[in-house]
Coordinates of C-alpha atoms in Angstrom, one line a residue:
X184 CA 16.2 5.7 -26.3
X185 CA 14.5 2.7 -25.0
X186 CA 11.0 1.3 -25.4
X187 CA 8.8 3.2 -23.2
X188 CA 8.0 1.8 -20.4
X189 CA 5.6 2.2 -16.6
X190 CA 6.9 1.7 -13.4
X191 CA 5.1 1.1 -10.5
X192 CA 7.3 1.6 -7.0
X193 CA 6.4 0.6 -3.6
X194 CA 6.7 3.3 -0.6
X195 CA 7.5 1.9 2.5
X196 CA 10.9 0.3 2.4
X197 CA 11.0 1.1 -1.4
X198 CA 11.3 4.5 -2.3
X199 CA 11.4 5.5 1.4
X200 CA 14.3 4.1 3.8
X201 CA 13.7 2.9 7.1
X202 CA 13.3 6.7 8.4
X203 CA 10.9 7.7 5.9
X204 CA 13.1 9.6 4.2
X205 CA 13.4 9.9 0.5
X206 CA 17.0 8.9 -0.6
X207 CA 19.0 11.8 -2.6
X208 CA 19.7 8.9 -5.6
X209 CA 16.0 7.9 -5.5
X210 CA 14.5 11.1 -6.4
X211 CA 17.2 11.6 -8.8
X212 CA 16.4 8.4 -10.8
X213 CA 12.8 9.5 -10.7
X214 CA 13.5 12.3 -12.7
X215 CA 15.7 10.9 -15.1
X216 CA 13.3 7.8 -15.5
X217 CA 10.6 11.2 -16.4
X218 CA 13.2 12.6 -18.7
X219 CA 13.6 9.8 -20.8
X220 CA 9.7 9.7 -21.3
X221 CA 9.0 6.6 -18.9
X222 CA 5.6 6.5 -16.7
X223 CA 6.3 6.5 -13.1
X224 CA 3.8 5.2 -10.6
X225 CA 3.2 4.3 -7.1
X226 CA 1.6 1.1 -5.6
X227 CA 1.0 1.5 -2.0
X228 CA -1.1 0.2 1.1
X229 CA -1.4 3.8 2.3
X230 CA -4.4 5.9 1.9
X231 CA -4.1 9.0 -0.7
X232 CA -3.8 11.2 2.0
X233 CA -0.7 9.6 3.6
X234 CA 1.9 11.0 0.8
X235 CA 0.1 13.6 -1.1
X236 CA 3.4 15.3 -0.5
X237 CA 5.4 12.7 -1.7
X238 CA 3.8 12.7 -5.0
X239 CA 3.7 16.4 -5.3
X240 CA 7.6 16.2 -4.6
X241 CA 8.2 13.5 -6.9
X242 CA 5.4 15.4 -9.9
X243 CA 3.8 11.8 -9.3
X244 CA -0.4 12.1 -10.4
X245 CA -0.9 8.1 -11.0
X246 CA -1.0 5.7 -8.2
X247 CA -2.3 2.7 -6.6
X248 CA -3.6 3.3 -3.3
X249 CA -5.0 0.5 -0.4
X250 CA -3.5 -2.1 -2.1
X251 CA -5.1 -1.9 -5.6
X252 CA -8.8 -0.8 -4.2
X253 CA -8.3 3.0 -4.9
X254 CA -7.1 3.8 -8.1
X255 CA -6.0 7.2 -9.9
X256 CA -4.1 8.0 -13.5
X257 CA -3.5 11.3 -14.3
X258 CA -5.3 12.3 -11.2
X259 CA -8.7 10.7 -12.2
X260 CA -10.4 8.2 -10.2
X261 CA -9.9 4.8 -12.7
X262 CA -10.9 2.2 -10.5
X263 CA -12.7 1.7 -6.6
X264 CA -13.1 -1.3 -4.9
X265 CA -14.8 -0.7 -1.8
X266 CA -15.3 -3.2 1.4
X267 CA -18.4 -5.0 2.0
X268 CA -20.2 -2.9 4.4
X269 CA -22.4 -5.6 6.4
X270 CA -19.4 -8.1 6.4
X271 CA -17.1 -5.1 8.2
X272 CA -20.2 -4.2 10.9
X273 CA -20.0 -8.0 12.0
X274 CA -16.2 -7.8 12.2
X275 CA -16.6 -4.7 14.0
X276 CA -18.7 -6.8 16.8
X277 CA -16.1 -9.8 16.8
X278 CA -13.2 -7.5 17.3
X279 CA -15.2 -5.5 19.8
X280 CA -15.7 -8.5 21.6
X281 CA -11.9 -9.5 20.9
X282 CA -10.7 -6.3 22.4
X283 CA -9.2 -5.4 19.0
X284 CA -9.0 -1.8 17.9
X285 CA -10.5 -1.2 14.1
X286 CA -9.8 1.9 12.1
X287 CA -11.8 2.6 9.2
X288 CA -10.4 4.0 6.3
X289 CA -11.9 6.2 2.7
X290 CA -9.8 7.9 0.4
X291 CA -10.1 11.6 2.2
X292 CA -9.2 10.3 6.0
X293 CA -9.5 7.2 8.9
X294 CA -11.5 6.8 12.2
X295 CA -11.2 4.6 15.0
X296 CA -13.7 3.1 16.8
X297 CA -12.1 3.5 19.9
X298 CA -11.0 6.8 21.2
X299 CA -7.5 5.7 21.6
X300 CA -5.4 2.5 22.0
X301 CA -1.5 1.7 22.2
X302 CA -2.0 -0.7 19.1
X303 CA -3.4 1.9 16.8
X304 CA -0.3 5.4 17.6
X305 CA 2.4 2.6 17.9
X306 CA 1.8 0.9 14.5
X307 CA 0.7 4.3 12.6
X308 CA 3.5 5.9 14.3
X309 CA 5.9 4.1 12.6
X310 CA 4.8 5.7 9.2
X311 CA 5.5 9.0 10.2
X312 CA 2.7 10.9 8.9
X313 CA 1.8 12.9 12.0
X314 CA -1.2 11.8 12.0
X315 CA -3.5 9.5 14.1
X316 CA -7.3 8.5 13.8
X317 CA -10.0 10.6 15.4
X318 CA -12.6 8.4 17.1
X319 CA -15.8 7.9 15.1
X320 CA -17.4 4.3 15.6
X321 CA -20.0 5.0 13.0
X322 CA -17.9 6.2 9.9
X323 CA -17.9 2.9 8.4
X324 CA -22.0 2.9 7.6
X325 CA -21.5 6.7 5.6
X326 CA -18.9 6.2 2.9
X327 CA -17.3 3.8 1.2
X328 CA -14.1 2.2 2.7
X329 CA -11.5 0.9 0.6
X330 CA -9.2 -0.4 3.7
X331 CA -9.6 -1.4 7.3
X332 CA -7.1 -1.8 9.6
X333 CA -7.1 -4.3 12.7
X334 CA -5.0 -4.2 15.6
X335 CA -4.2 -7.7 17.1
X336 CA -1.2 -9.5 18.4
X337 CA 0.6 -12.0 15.4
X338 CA -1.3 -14.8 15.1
X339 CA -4.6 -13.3 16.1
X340 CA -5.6 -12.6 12.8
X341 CA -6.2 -16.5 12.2
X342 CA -9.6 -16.0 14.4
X343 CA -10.4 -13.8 11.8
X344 CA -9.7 -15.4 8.4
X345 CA -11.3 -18.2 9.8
X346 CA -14.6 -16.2 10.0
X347 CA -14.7 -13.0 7.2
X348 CA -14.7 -14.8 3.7
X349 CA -15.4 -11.1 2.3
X350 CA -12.0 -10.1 3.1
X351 CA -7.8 -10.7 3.2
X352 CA -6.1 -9.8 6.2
X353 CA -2.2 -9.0 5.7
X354 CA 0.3 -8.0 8.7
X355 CA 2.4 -4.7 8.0
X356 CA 2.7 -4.3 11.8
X357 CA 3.3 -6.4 14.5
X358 CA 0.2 -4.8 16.0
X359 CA -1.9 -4.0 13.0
X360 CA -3.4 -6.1 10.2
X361 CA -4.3 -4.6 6.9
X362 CA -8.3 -5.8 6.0
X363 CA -8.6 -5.9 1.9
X364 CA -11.5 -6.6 -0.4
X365 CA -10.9 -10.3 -1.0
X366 CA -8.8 -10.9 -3.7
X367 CA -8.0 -6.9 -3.6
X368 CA -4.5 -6.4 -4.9
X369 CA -1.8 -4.0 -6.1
X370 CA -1.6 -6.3 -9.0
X371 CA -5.5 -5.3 -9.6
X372 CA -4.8 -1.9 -9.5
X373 CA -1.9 -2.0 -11.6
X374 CA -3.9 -4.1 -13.8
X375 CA -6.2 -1.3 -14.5
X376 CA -3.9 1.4 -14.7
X377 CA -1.5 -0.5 -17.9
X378 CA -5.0 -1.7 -19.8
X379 CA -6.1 2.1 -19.4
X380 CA -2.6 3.2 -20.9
X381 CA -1.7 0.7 -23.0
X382 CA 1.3 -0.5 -21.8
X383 CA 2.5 -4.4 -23.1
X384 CA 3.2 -6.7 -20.6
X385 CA 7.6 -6.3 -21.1
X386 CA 7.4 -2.6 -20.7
X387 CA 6.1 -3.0 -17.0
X388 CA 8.3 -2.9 -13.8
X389 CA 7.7 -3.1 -10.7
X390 CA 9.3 -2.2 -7.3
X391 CA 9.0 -4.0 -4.3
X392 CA 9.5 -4.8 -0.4
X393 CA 6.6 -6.5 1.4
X394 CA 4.4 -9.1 1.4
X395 CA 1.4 -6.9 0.3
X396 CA 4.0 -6.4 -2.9
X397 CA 3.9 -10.1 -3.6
X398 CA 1.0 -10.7 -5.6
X399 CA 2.5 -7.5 -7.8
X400 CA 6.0 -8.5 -8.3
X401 CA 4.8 -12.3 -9.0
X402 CA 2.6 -10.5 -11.7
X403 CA 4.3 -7.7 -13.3
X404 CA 7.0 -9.0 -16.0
X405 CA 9.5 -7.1 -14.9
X406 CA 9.8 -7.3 -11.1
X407 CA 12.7 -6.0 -8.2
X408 CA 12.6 -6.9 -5.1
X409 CA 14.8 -4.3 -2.6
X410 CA 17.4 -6.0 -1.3
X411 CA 15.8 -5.5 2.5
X412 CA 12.9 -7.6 1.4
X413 CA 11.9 -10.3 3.8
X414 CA 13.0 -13.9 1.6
X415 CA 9.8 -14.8 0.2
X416 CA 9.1 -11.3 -1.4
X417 CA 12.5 -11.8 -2.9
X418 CA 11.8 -15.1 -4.6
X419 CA 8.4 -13.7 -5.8
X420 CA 10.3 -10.9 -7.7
X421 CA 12.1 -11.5 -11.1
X422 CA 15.1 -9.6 -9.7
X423 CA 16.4 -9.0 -6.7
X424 CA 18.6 -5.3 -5.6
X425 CA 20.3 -3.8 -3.4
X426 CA 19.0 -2.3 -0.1
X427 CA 16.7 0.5 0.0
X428 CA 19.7 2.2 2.1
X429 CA 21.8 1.7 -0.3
X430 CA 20.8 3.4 -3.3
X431 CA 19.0 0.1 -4.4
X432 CA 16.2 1.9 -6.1
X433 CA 19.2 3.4 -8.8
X434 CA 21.0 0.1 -9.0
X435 CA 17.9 -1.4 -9.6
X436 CA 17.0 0.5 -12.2
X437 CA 20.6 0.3 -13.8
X438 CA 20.6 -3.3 -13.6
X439 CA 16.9 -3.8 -15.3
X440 CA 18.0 -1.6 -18.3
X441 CA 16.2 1.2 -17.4
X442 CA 18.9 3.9 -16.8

């Protein structure tokens, strides 16, 4: 057998094709990677509550969630990394002003603070979670938020990097921007989850799609990019696979060594 090793995988676009559906091969080299006594993980931008029945399908309990700012091994809490509250009620205004739809999100559920807006079902209804945020302009003052999500037009999120020094803003929608802690990153989050373990450095992998996977793949020693990667996640990554549709999560794993 092999060293043993972790491996953090991407949802959207990564384990999940382009209908949100869970590839027959995928879940099969999930299991063997488990059999063979390997750590498998999941480094996401959606909340917890967006695939808790992924992981229960895939007997996943450790996982980075908002892009490194919520972070659980062995279903513990490890790590948090909230957003600055008095920096997001002044974004709030501006994107008030703006006419741009916020949605505030902790680890248990998201609120909008407007009761409804083309933006926010078109761009949430892509992930097909069958669920949309209830209207509460006030949730962000209560709790701690990990993630924000604006909804703006490409290219309007300048205006806004311009302005919030607190935060990093990156596109996953061409109507929605995701609003991070700045410097918040899976590689964070992964960061924590290996020191808690002790994993070294050439046992990690990583498996990845978007830009929000960047900062991970350029960081983990081991990294794939899928094959339907946009170009500059693909020259972040170590190694490069095929398409998600294309069983690209086994090949990957077959060409890194794995299985």
């Amino acid at each position: 057998m092999t060293e043993r090793s972790i491996i953090f995988f991407d949802i959207d676009g990564t384990l999940l094709n382009h209908e949100k559906k869970l590839p027959p091969s995928t879940k099969e080299a999930i299991f063997k990677l488990k059999e063979l006594g390997h750590e498998v993980a999941i480094a996401t931008g959606r909340a917890p509550f967006m695939y808790q029945e992924l992981r229960k399908e895939l007997a996943i309990d450790t996982f980075v969630s908002y892009n490194g700012q919520y972070v659980v091994v062995n279903g513990e809490v490890l790590y948090t990394n909230p957003l600055k509250t008095s920096s997001l009620e002044k974004l709030t205004e501006f994107a008030l002003h703006n006419e741009h739809p916020v949605v505030y999100m902790d680890h248990e559920d998201m609120k909008a603070n407007v009761p409804e807006h083309h933006y926010i079902n078109e761009s949430i209804g892509t992930l097909k979670i069958n669920q949309i945020p209830t209207h509460d302009p006030h949730y962000y003052k209560e709790r701690a938020l990990y993630q924000s999500l604006l909804f703006c037009r490409v290219g309007e999120e300048k205006q806004y990097e311009q302005q919030f020094d607190d935060f990093d803003f990156i596109r996953w929608h061409p109507f929605s921007v995701d609003i991070l802690p700045k410097g918040g990153s899976k590689a964070k989050g992964i960061e924590a989850i290996v020191e808690k373990l002790g994993f070294s450095k050439k046992n990690q992998y990583a498996f990845g799609d978007g830009l929000n996977d960047i900062e991970m793949l350029s960081s983990v020693t081991n990294s794939v990019a899928m094959g339907n990667g946009e170009e500059e996640v693909k020259r972040a990554a170590k190694y490069v696979t095929k398409s998600v549709e294309d069983d690209g999560i086994l090949h990957g794993l077959q060409m890194v060594g794995l299985l």
